[in-house]
Amino acid sequence: MIAVGLDRDVQDPWPAAGCICPSGEVIMQQLVRAMQLALGRDLPVLLTVNGKPARGVGDYRLDGPVAADPAFRPR
């Protein structure tokens, strides 16, 4: 497992932004792929906030590590 630690909650990653933001699923799949490529490992990614597992990213609920989805195709 690859652990990625953040120091602030990502449930609402852009609280002051008035934009059309990517979905939490897209953000997590991009993070998973980036970490796997950077480390050369095909492992799931656990996102933490201040040392505790993140509850979600935007509208995407997390319940543990996230694996790369082979069917996921970013646009």
Coordinates of C-alpha atoms in Angstrom, one line a residue:
M1 CA 0.0 0.0 0.0
I2 CA 1.1 3.6 -0.8
A3 CA 0.2 6.1 1.9
V4 CA -0.3 9.8 0.9
G5 CA -0.6 12.1 3.8
L6 CA -2.3 15.5 3.7
D7 CA -2.7 18.2 6.4
R8 CA -6.2 19.4 5.5
D9 CA -9.5 17.7 4.8
V10 CA -10.3 17.1 1.1
Q11 CA -14.0 16.4 1.5
D12 CA -14.5 19.9 0.1
P13 CA -11.2 20.6 -1.6
W14 CA -12.2 23.9 -3.1
P15 CA -14.5 25.6 -0.6
A16 CA -14.0 29.1 -2.0
A17 CA -13.9 28.2 -5.7
G18 CA -16.8 28.8 -8.0
C19 CA -15.7 26.4 -10.7
I20 CA -16.7 23.1 -12.3
C21 CA -14.3 20.8 -10.4
P22 CA -13.4 17.3 -11.4
S23 CA -15.2 14.5 -9.4
G24 CA -13.6 13.0 -6.4
E25 CA -13.3 9.7 -8.3
V26 CA -11.3 11.4 -11.1
I27 CA -9.1 13.1 -8.5
M28 CA -8.4 9.8 -6.7
Q29 CA -7.8 7.8 -9.8
Q30 CA -5.3 10.5 -11.0
L31 CA -3.6 10.4 -7.6
V32 CA -3.4 6.6 -7.6
R33 CA -1.9 6.5 -11.1
A34 CA 0.5 9.3 -10.3
M35 CA 1.8 7.6 -7.2
Q36 CA 2.1 4.3 -8.8
L37 CA 4.0 5.7 -11.8
A38 CA 6.3 7.8 -9.5
L39 CA 7.1 4.9 -7.2
G40 CA 7.1 2.2 -9.9
R41 CA 4.7 0.1 -7.8
D42 CA 1.2 -1.3 -8.6
L43 CA -0.2 -0.8 -5.1
P44 CA -3.4 0.8 -3.8
V45 CA -3.3 4.3 -2.3
L46 CA -4.4 5.2 1.2
L47 CA -5.2 8.9 1.5
T48 CA -4.8 10.3 5.0
V49 CA -5.6 13.6 6.6
N50 CA -3.5 14.4 9.7
G51 CA -2.6 10.8 10.1
K52 CA -6.2 9.4 9.8
P53 CA -7.8 7.8 6.8
A54 CA -9.7 10.4 4.7
R55 CA -13.5 10.0 4.6
G56 CA -13.7 11.1 1.0
V57 CA -12.6 13.4 -1.8
G58 CA -15.3 15.8 -2.8
D59 CA -18.3 13.6 -3.7
Y60 CA -16.3 10.3 -3.7
R61 CA -16.5 8.4 -0.4
L62 CA -13.4 6.5 0.7
D63 CA -13.4 3.4 2.7
G64 CA -9.7 2.4 2.8
P65 CA -7.1 2.2 0.1
V66 CA -8.0 2.8 -3.5
A67 CA -6.7 0.7 -6.3
A68 CA -6.3 1.8 -9.9
D69 CA -9.4 1.1 -11.9
P70 CA -8.4 -0.5 -15.2
A71 CA -11.7 0.7 -16.8
F72 CA -11.1 4.3 -15.7
R73 CA -10.3 6.6 -18.6
P74 CA -9.7 10.3 -17.8
R75 CA -11.1 12.7 -20.3

